[in-house]
Tab-separated table of C-alpha atoms and ligand atoms in Angstrom:
chain	number	residue	atom	x	y	z
A	1	MET	CA	104.238	117.284	127.501
A	2	ASN	CA	106.731	117.790	125.289
A	3	ASP	CA	107.515	115.700	122.021
A	4	ALA	CA	108.973	112.781	122.951
A	5	GLU	CA	106.452	112.272	125.584
A	6	PHE	CA	103.610	112.863	123.535
A	7	ALA	CA	105.195	110.259	120.922
A	8	ASP	CA	105.300	107.686	123.879
A	9	VAL	CA	101.451	108.688	125.062
A	10	LEU	CA	100.507	108.104	121.330
A	11	ALA	CA	102.589	104.966	120.970
A	12	ALA	CA	101.121	102.878	124.796
A	13	VAL	CA	97.170	104.272	123.270
A	14	ARG	CA	97.971	102.435	119.788
A	15	HIS	CA	99.356	99.710	121.404
A	16	PHE	CA	96.765	99.562	124.227
A	17	VAL	CA	93.908	99.942	121.822
A	18	ARG	CA	95.052	96.830	119.539
A	19	THR	CA	96.507	94.451	121.616
A	20	GLU	CA	93.883	94.974	124.752
A	21	VAL	CA	90.414	96.859	123.252
A	22	ILE	CA	90.239	95.115	119.710
A	23	PRO	CA	89.855	91.367	120.761
A	24	ARG	CA	87.667	92.894	123.610
A	25	GLU	CA	85.113	94.464	121.134
A	26	GLU	CA	82.726	91.712	121.236
A	27	GLU	CA	82.410	91.342	124.734
A	28	ILE	CA	81.350	95.096	125.398
A	29	GLU	CA	79.179	95.120	122.626
A	30	GLU	CA	77.327	92.090	123.736
A	31	SER	CA	77.619	93.516	127.599
A	32	ASP	CA	76.796	96.678	126.760
A	33	ALA	CA	79.821	98.203	129.572
A	34	ILE	CA	83.873	99.087	129.308
A	35	PRO	CA	85.080	95.652	131.277
A	36	SER	CA	86.285	97.668	134.386
A	37	ASP	CA	89.725	96.460	133.909
A	38	ILE	CA	89.686	98.747	130.136
A	39	ARG	CA	88.586	101.336	132.123
A	40	GLN	CA	91.087	101.533	134.547
A	41	ALA	CA	93.860	100.387	132.655
A	42	ALA	CA	92.610	103.796	130.504
A	43	ALA	CA	92.602	105.801	133.993
A	44	ASP	CA	95.944	105.002	134.439
A	45	MET	CA	97.295	105.744	130.820
A	46	GLY	CA	96.058	109.311	131.635
A	47	LEU	CA	93.243	109.666	129.104
A	48	PHE	CA	91.099	110.901	131.931
A	49	GLY	CA	92.373	113.834	131.516
A	50	TYR	CA	94.753	113.949	128.597
A	51	CYS	CA	93.516	117.103	127.211
A	52	LEU	CA	93.095	118.770	130.849
A	53	PRO	CA	96.287	121.114	132.181
A	54	GLU	CA	98.807	119.746	133.227
A	55	GLU	CA	98.749	121.814	136.571
A	56	TYR	CA	96.341	119.937	137.128
A	57	GLY	CA	96.969	116.557	136.518
A	58	GLY	CA	95.972	116.025	133.005
A	59	LEU	CA	98.267	115.381	129.957
A	60	GLY	CA	97.821	118.628	128.488
A	61	ALA	CA	96.916	117.913	125.211
A	62	THR	CA	97.065	120.662	122.327
A	63	LEU	CA	93.785	119.711	119.645
A	64	SER	CA	96.412	118.934	116.834
A	65	GLU	CA	97.436	115.789	120.069
A	66	ASP	CA	94.225	115.245	120.373
A	67	ALA	CA	93.383	114.544	116.716
A	68	GLN	CA	96.075	112.082	116.155
A	69	LEU	CA	95.214	110.334	119.888
A	70	ALA	CA	91.565	110.381	118.143
A	71	PHE	CA	93.054	108.512	115.079
A	72	GLU	CA	94.015	105.562	117.466
A	73	PHE	CA	90.496	105.905	119.457
A	74	GLY	CA	88.794	105.532	116.048
A	75	TYR	CA	89.695	102.507	115.287
A	76	THR	CA	88.175	100.259	118.216
A	77	THR	CA	84.708	100.374	119.442
A	78	PRO	CA	83.547	104.465	120.178
A	79	ALA	CA	82.147	103.218	123.204
A	80	PHE	CA	86.207	103.450	124.333
A	81	ARG	CA	87.012	106.935	123.687
A	82	SER	CA	83.117	108.156	125.059
A	83	MET	CA	84.418	107.059	128.720
A	84	PHE	CA	87.185	109.585	128.898
A	85	GLY	CA	85.612	112.067	125.583
A	86	THR	CA	83.264	114.561	127.897
A	87	ASN	CA	86.365	115.258	130.417
A	88	ASN	CA	88.346	115.795	127.541
A	89	GLY	CA	86.248	117.578	124.825
A	90	ILE	CA	82.558	119.301	125.789
A	91	ALA	CA	81.913	118.822	129.163
A	92	GLY	CA	86.052	119.399	130.755
A	93	GLN	CA	86.740	122.093	128.597
A	94	VAL	CA	83.918	124.580	129.105
A	95	LEU	CA	86.046	124.352	133.193
A	96	VAL	CA	89.623	124.809	131.351
A	97	SER	CA	88.363	127.685	129.519
A	98	SER	CA	86.035	129.384	131.542
A	99	GLY	CA	86.009	128.032	135.594
A	100	THR	CA	87.169	130.157	138.201
A	101	ALA	CA	90.604	129.227	139.745
A	102	GLU	CA	89.267	127.855	142.209
A	103	GLN	CA	86.347	125.416	140.047
A	104	LYS	CA	89.266	124.177	138.376
A	105	GLN	CA	91.227	123.615	141.515
A	106	ARG	CA	87.945	121.429	142.674
A	107	TRP	CA	87.457	119.218	139.577
A	108	LEU	CA	89.647	118.662	137.162
A	109	PRO	CA	93.001	117.319	139.240
A	110	ARG	CA	89.533	114.473	139.753
A	111	LEU	CA	87.995	114.384	136.772
A	112	ALA	CA	92.026	113.520	135.560
A	113	GLN	CA	92.244	110.580	138.042
A	114	GLY	CA	88.871	109.093	136.401
A	115	GLY	CA	86.199	111.024	137.584
A	116	VAL	CA	83.470	111.646	134.609
A	117	SER	CA	81.765	114.412	134.003
A	118	SER	CA	78.730	114.805	131.148
A	119	PHE	CA	77.774	117.925	128.938
A	120	ALA	CA	74.040	118.530	129.683
A	121	LEU	CA	72.729	121.065	127.093
A	122	THR	CA	69.769	119.360	124.956
A	123	GLU	CA	66.051	118.900	125.625
A	124	ALA	CA	63.364	117.746	124.120
A	125	GLU	CA	62.801	121.064	122.175
A	126	ALA	CA	66.169	122.601	121.849
A	127	GLY	CA	68.855	119.863	119.718
A	128	SER	CA	70.227	121.766	116.666
A	129	ASP	CA	68.920	125.040	118.190
A	130	PRO	CA	69.936	124.720	121.580
A	131	SER	CA	69.371	128.363	122.069
A	132	GLY	CA	65.807	127.068	122.449
A	133	LEU	CA	66.671	125.608	125.995
A	134	THR	CA	64.154	125.897	128.977
A	135	THR	CA	65.865	124.914	132.439
A	136	ARG	CA	65.975	127.740	134.737
A	137	ALA	CA	68.160	128.432	137.363
A	138	VAL	CA	66.588	130.785	139.529
A	139	ARG	CA	68.127	133.020	142.679
A	140	ASP	CA	67.750	132.229	145.331
A	141	GLY	CA	69.739	133.983	148.041
A	142	ASP	CA	73.424	133.417	147.188
A	143	GLY	CA	72.854	130.729	145.089
A	144	TYR	CA	70.287	129.280	142.490
A	145	VAL	CA	67.799	126.869	142.101
A	146	ILE	CA	67.761	124.608	139.010
A	147	THR	CA	64.749	123.545	137.284
A	148	GLY	CA	64.553	121.422	133.919
A	149	VAL	CA	64.869	118.131	132.141
A	150	LYS	CA	67.729	116.942	128.977
A	151	ARG	CA	67.985	114.172	127.389
A	152	PHE	CA	70.709	111.903	125.654
A	153	ILE	CA	73.096	112.731	127.454
A	154	THR	CA	76.479	111.248	127.320
A	155	ASN	CA	78.017	109.774	130.578
A	156	ALA	CA	75.116	110.989	132.797
A	157	PRO	CA	74.151	106.936	134.332
A	158	LEU	CA	78.541	107.085	135.223
A	159	ALA	CA	78.360	110.823	135.901
A	160	ASP	CA	80.184	112.628	138.959
A	161	LEU	CA	79.415	116.001	137.696
A	162	PHE	CA	77.006	117.502	134.928
A	163	VAL	CA	78.255	120.322	133.226
A	164	VAL	CA	74.249	122.134	132.978
A	165	PHE	CA	73.137	124.738	130.682
A	166	ALA	CA	70.119	126.770	132.296
A	167	ARG	CA	68.250	130.479	131.534
A	168	THR	CA	68.782	132.853	134.408
A	169	GLY	CA	68.062	135.977	132.303
A	170	ALA	CA	64.122	137.070	131.791
A	171	GLU	CA	64.352	135.853	127.887
A	172	ALA	CA	62.248	132.749	127.267
A	173	ARG	CA	63.867	131.443	124.509
A	174	GLY	CA	67.711	132.979	123.067
A	175	ALA	CA	71.381	132.635	123.734
A	176	LYS	CA	71.452	135.327	125.668
A	177	GLY	CA	70.438	134.863	129.056
A	178	ILE	CA	71.993	131.324	129.593
A	179	SER	CA	74.028	130.455	131.821
A	180	VAL	CA	76.205	127.261	132.854
A	181	PHE	CA	76.403	125.406	136.512
A	182	LEU	CA	78.691	122.590	137.859
A	183	VAL	CA	75.940	120.055	139.681
A	184	GLU	CA	77.234	116.945	141.593
A	185	ALA	CA	75.815	114.286	140.368
A	186	SER	CA	74.731	114.041	144.075
A	187	ALA	CA	73.169	117.173	144.562
A	188	ASP	CA	69.466	116.197	146.337
A	189	GLY	CA	66.823	116.643	143.450
A	190	VAL	CA	69.310	115.366	140.542
A	191	SER	CA	67.862	111.747	138.805
A	192	VAL	CA	69.110	110.261	136.246
A	193	GLY	CA	67.129	107.706	134.081
A	194	PRO	CA	67.737	104.525	132.820
A	195	LYS	CA	70.281	104.007	129.875
A	196	ASP	CA	68.455	105.347	126.383
A	197	ARG	CA	68.430	101.979	124.080
A	198	LYS	CA	70.629	102.708	121.312
A	199	MET	CA	71.026	102.090	117.456
A	200	GLY	CA	74.850	101.103	118.022
A	201	GLN	CA	77.843	102.272	120.366
A	202	ALA	CA	77.147	99.730	122.739
A	203	GLY	CA	78.726	100.325	126.008
A	204	ALA	CA	78.585	104.399	125.785
A	205	TRP	CA	76.045	105.338	128.085
A	206	THR	CA	73.219	107.516	127.297
A	207	ALA	CA	70.247	109.309	129.297
A	208	GLU	CA	67.422	111.903	130.741
A	209	VAL	CA	68.673	113.735	133.822
A	210	VAL	CA	66.300	115.736	135.552
A	211	PHE	CA	67.009	118.492	137.524
A	212	ASP	CA	64.235	119.291	139.728
A	213	HIS	CA	64.522	122.204	142.666
A	214	VAL	CA	68.232	121.555	142.480
A	215	ALA	CA	70.049	124.184	144.884
A	216	VAL	CA	73.791	125.377	143.676
A	217	ALA	CA	75.617	127.740	145.577
A	218	ALA	CA	77.120	131.141	144.002
A	219	SER	CA	80.425	128.930	143.379
A	220	GLY	CA	78.467	126.842	140.669
A	221	LEU	CA	78.335	129.064	138.225
A	222	VAL	CA	81.425	128.349	135.912
A	223	GLY	CA	83.166	131.899	135.603
A	224	GLY	CA	80.826	133.072	138.262
A	225	GLN	CA	79.723	135.439	135.129
A	226	GLU	CA	75.849	134.934	134.221
A	227	GLY	CA	74.975	135.083	130.714
A	228	ALA	CA	78.126	133.475	129.299
A	229	GLY	CA	76.920	129.944	128.760
A	230	PHE	CA	75.715	129.786	125.341
A	231	GLY	CA	79.584	130.703	124.263
A	232	GLU	CA	80.709	128.400	125.926
A	233	ALA	CA	78.497	125.676	124.771
A	234	MET	CA	79.564	126.685	121.138
A	235	LYS	CA	82.875	127.020	122.079
A	236	SER	CA	83.548	123.513	123.131
A	237	LEU	CA	81.610	121.811	120.523
A	238	VAL	CA	83.988	123.750	117.883
A	239	ARG	CA	87.040	122.005	119.551
A	240	GLY	CA	84.421	118.799	119.880
A	241	ARG	CA	84.218	118.693	116.225
A	242	VAL	CA	87.949	118.420	115.365
A	243	HIS	CA	88.163	115.513	118.002
A	244	ILE	CA	84.833	113.713	116.407
A	245	ALA	CA	86.006	114.357	112.962
A	246	ALA	CA	89.212	112.748	113.907
A	247	VAL	CA	87.186	109.442	115.670
A	248	CYS	CA	85.245	108.822	111.858
A	249	VAL	CA	89.243	108.826	110.061
A	250	GLY	CA	90.347	106.102	112.506
A	251	MET	CA	86.747	104.383	112.204
A	252	ALA	CA	87.553	104.379	108.276
A	253	GLU	CA	91.111	103.341	108.484
A	254	ARG	CA	89.401	100.097	110.625
A	255	LEU	CA	87.110	99.400	107.786
A	256	LEU	CA	89.474	99.860	105.989
A	257	ALA	CA	91.385	97.256	107.236
A	258	GLU	CA	88.708	94.383	107.549
A	259	SER	CA	87.731	95.131	104.623
A	260	VAL	CA	90.928	94.448	102.917
A	261	ALA	CA	91.556	91.744	105.056
A	262	HIS	CA	88.586	89.785	103.638
A	263	ALA	CA	88.792	90.813	99.898
A	264	ARG	CA	92.231	89.023	100.056
A	265	SER	CA	90.967	86.122	102.076
A	266	SER	CA	87.180	85.119	100.909
A	267	ARG	CA	86.625	83.492	97.472
A	268	GLN	CA	84.040	83.265	94.669
A	269	GLY	CA	84.715	81.297	91.905
A	270	GLY	CA	87.867	79.742	92.865
A	271	ARG	CA	89.282	83.292	93.292
A	272	PRO	CA	89.607	85.519	96.221
A	273	ILE	CA	87.557	88.873	95.657
A	274	GLY	CA	89.718	91.025	96.005
A	275	GLU	CA	90.655	90.265	92.487
A	276	PHE	CA	87.677	91.312	91.037
A	277	GLN	CA	87.871	95.301	90.188
A	278	LEU	CA	84.413	96.255	91.361
A	279	VAL	CA	85.887	94.900	94.354
A	280	GLN	CA	88.663	96.611	94.186
A	281	ALA	CA	86.969	100.159	93.387
A	282	MET	CA	85.592	99.877	96.650
A	283	LEU	CA	88.183	99.699	98.433
A	284	ALA	CA	90.156	102.538	96.688
A	285	GLU	CA	86.788	104.472	97.943
A	286	ILE	CA	87.209	103.926	101.766
A	287	GLN	CA	91.062	104.577	101.072
A	288	THR	CA	90.443	107.614	99.043
A	289	GLY	CA	87.819	109.419	101.780
A	290	ALA	CA	90.083	108.070	104.838
A	291	TYR	CA	92.871	110.107	103.297
A	292	ALA	CA	91.503	113.039	102.454
A	293	GLY	CA	89.883	112.957	105.931
A	294	ARG	CA	93.191	112.646	107.884
A	295	ALA	CA	94.732	115.581	105.553
A	296	MET	CA	91.898	117.333	106.269
A	297	VAL	CA	91.793	116.106	110.586
A	298	THR	CA	95.301	117.539	110.853
A	299	GLU	CA	95.220	120.534	108.767
A	300	ALA	CA	91.703	122.304	110.366
A	301	ALA	CA	93.378	120.640	114.130
A	302	ARG	CA	96.363	122.872	113.080
A	303	ALA	CA	94.608	125.766	112.409
A	304	TYR	CA	92.425	125.624	115.745
A	305	ASP	CA	95.898	125.193	117.553
A	306	SER	CA	97.386	128.375	115.801
A	307	GLY	CA	94.351	130.317	116.268
A	308	ALA	CA	93.716	130.798	112.703
A	309	ASP	CA	89.891	129.504	112.002
A	310	ARG	CA	88.206	128.291	115.092
A	311	ARG	CA	85.034	128.197	112.840
A	312	ILE	CA	85.134	126.206	109.235
A	313	GLY	CA	87.632	124.248	109.431
A	314	PRO	CA	85.999	122.457	112.002
A	315	SER	CA	82.785	122.306	110.907
A	316	ALA	CA	83.786	121.709	107.625
A	317	ALA	CA	86.267	118.343	108.774
A	318	LYS	CA	83.208	117.185	111.509
A	319	LEU	CA	80.548	117.535	107.827
A	320	PHE	CA	83.097	115.501	105.667
A	321	CYS	CA	84.185	112.385	107.960
A	322	SER	CA	80.727	112.040	109.582
A	323	GLU	CA	79.520	111.323	106.308
A	324	MET	CA	82.697	110.115	104.876
A	325	VAL	CA	82.838	107.082	107.762
A	326	GLY	CA	79.277	106.158	107.098
A	327	ARG	CA	79.924	105.345	103.071
A	328	ALA	CA	82.744	103.649	104.248
A	329	ALA	CA	80.782	100.980	106.323
A	330	ASP	CA	78.035	100.914	104.378
A	331	LEU	CA	81.004	100.117	101.142
A	332	ALA	CA	82.489	97.805	104.204
A	333	VAL	CA	79.037	95.820	104.761
A	334	GLN	CA	79.174	95.434	100.770
A	335	ILE	CA	82.545	94.278	100.377
A	336	HIS	CA	81.674	91.526	103.026
A	337	GLY	CA	78.769	90.181	101.782
A	338	GLY	CA	76.198	88.520	103.625
A	339	LEU	CA	78.603	88.545	106.250
A	340	GLY	CA	78.493	92.379	106.341
A	341	TYR	CA	75.346	91.761	107.466
A	342	MET	CA	75.606	89.632	110.716
A	343	HIS	CA	76.115	90.178	114.443
A	344	GLY	CA	79.968	89.578	115.616
A	345	VAL	CA	81.158	90.957	112.100
A	346	PRO	CA	82.975	94.367	112.760
A	347	ALA	CA	81.766	96.029	109.592
A	348	GLU	CA	78.653	95.431	110.618
A	349	ARG	CA	78.798	96.824	113.956
A	350	MET	CA	80.607	99.769	112.450
A	351	TYR	CA	78.065	100.664	110.359
A	352	ARG	CA	75.725	101.044	113.343
A	353	ASP	CA	77.928	102.837	114.950
A	354	ALA	CA	79.166	105.565	112.476
A	355	ARG	CA	75.609	106.447	112.136
A	356	LEU	CA	75.885	108.858	115.357
A	357	PHE	CA	78.795	110.712	114.083
A	358	ARG	CA	76.397	112.145	111.614
A	359	ILE	CA	73.450	113.271	114.436
A	360	TYR	CA	75.718	114.438	117.728
A	361	GLU	CA	77.853	117.548	118.061
A	362	GLY	CA	75.851	119.486	115.482
A	363	THR	CA	74.337	117.491	112.601
A	364	SER	CA	75.495	117.798	109.186
A	365	GLU	CA	72.634	120.307	108.298
A	366	ILE	CA	73.910	122.246	111.391
A	367	GLN	CA	77.973	122.036	109.714
A	368	LYS	CA	76.749	123.297	106.698
A	369	LEU	CA	74.746	126.353	108.183
A	370	ILE	CA	77.758	127.068	110.070
A	371	ILE	CA	80.277	126.923	106.951
A	372	GLY	CA	77.255	128.979	105.152
A	373	ARG	CA	76.734	131.511	107.146
A	374	ALA	CA	80.950	132.517	107.825
A	375	LEU	CA	81.656	132.477	103.863
A	376	VAL	CA	78.486	135.099	103.404
A	377	ARG	CA	79.023	136.766	106.057
A	378	ASP	CA	83.066	136.694	105.490
A	379	ASP	CA	83.906	136.965	108.984
A	380	GLY	CA	84.730	132.697	109.471
B	1	LIG	C1	73.769	108.944	121.235
B	1	LIG	C2	73.673	110.680	121.398
B	1	LIG	C3	74.535	111.206	122.664
B	1	LIG	C4	74.179	112.633	123.093
B	1	LIG	N1	75.283	113.169	123.704
B	1	LIG	C5	75.029	114.345	124.371
B	1	LIG	C6	75.569	115.028	125.380
B	1	LIG	O1	76.154	114.393	125.823
B	1	LIG	N2	75.504	116.069	125.559
B	1	LIG	C7	74.024	116.873	125.001
B	1	LIG	O2	74.106	118.033	124.907
B	1	LIG	N3	73.815	116.219	123.802
B	1	LIG	C8	74.142	115.165	123.737
B	1	LIG	N4	73.246	114.336	122.325
B	1	LIG	C9	72.594	114.845	121.659
B	1	LIG	C10	72.750	115.557	120.028
B	1	LIG	O3	73.272	116.815	120.425
B	1	LIG	C11	71.167	116.271	119.408
B	1	LIG	O4	70.394	115.032	119.332
B	1	LIG	C12	72.000	116.576	118.061
B	1	LIG	O5	71.853	118.155	118.296
B	1	LIG	C13	70.433	116.655	117.548
B	1	LIG	O6	69.184	117.722	118.038
B	1	LIG	P1	68.096	116.925	118.478
B	1	LIG	O7	68.373	115.398	118.667
B	1	LIG	O8	67.240	117.700	118.661
B	1	LIG	O9	67.585	116.687	116.158
B	1	LIG	P2	66.829	117.873	115.858
B	1	LIG	O10	67.649	118.848	116.036
B	1	LIG	O11	65.564	118.386	115.572
B	1	LIG	O12	67.260	117.830	114.672
B	1	LIG	C14	66.274	116.734	113.644
B	1	LIG	C15	66.601	117.105	112.067
B	1	LIG	O13	66.182	118.496	111.626
B	1	LIG	C16	67.833	118.943	110.886
B	1	LIG	N5	67.887	120.772	111.719
B	1	LIG	C17	67.162	120.934	113.169
B	1	LIG	N6	67.110	122.586	112.867
B	1	LIG	C18	67.454	122.743	111.147
B	1	LIG	C19	67.916	123.831	110.499
B	1	LIG	N7	67.736	125.127	111.599
B	1	LIG	N8	68.188	123.781	109.550
B	1	LIG	C20	67.979	122.224	108.518
B	1	LIG	N9	67.997	121.502	109.534
B	1	LIG	C21	67.617	121.695	110.736
B	1	LIG	C22	68.703	118.397	111.959
B	1	LIG	O14	69.352	118.839	110.748
B	1	LIG	C23	67.516	116.861	111.889
B	1	LIG	O15	67.923	116.444	110.703
B	1	LIG	C24	73.775	113.387	122.094
B	1	LIG	C25	72.754	112.653	121.271
B	1	LIG	C26	72.725	111.127	120.772
B	1	LIG	C27	71.618	110.410	119.830
């Protein structure tokens, strides 16, 4: 994709989000689902594979381009991006970075056309510290048999493919001996639990996934190499952090637009509330956070793409932007007064939706540990 082609994609996404998705946000919230015509349109625009390589049917976006698109996705319900987020991000990037030619050929074109992949890392006692995972892949002839339970897996109820992290080494704990496998959702022994009932982000689904003695051929071991799984998970999550930070910026910009519109139109004492300086101060705080976040994400993505920084920048951007949008949502509710506490008002919905960003793809505490550790070791 050259610059002109990317500009067209960006403009089309911006137009689609603002004219087709935003008007349907309440429908998505109430039905807890993305309407099939929106899903189809997203697939037709290439969004299921915009970060996958062009030779496999994707659009080949760089992380800087991904960030610009994610600013737009963030402007509407996060369920829209979540539908194809795992393909372009955490799950798909494992295949892009380490899959064999045969694995890429088999899966990437299918994902780019609208198939869905899920990243299955988290377990009950392996969230912030995935090195504690206990799912096992035991050698059986030429292949493996996988047994274990994953939880909170985004898109699991829709998935065609699970990118599954499992222990092949003898160690009971630790990063060593974790491998990553491609498991078809239709394989015998794979079962997906009921959709989780979440606080927010309605229309984006997560569920528990049980792998009960699932037979996987040796060709399902990513890269054909045992023991590389933990590194793969970390690499993929680093990239994902910049994307999530960009989504947070988009949401903060939307919260600002909703808040400014409300401040201009809602009146108290015969005057628009936007004329009160304490309301203006809240608007200024949202604006400043969003502006800082946009600059930070742009720089973090640039440094990631050039290879200059693939550690501190992504964590710093995710930490700052996810905390920033939480504060922006809180202020937006405050600006809306009692209305901000009512269902059907975007600020109320986004207040709940934003809370997740501080938790998944590494909590705020984990981002601080990554940044601090890199600084002290001076090898960031
Ligand atoms: C909606 C949703 C979607 C998700 N999607 C996926 C997915 O697609 N695939 C997937 O694999 N996972 C997914 N997750 C899992 C998510 O990544 C984890 O929930 C997250 O990493 C936190 O892990 P945990 O829930 O086990 O919490 P814990 O790790 O138990 O954390 C609880 C608290 O302890 C703190 N804490 C933990 N360890 C430390 C430490 N060493 N130092 C300081 N504080 C610490 C945390 O910061 C947090 O405040 C999803 C989760 C949610 C809620």
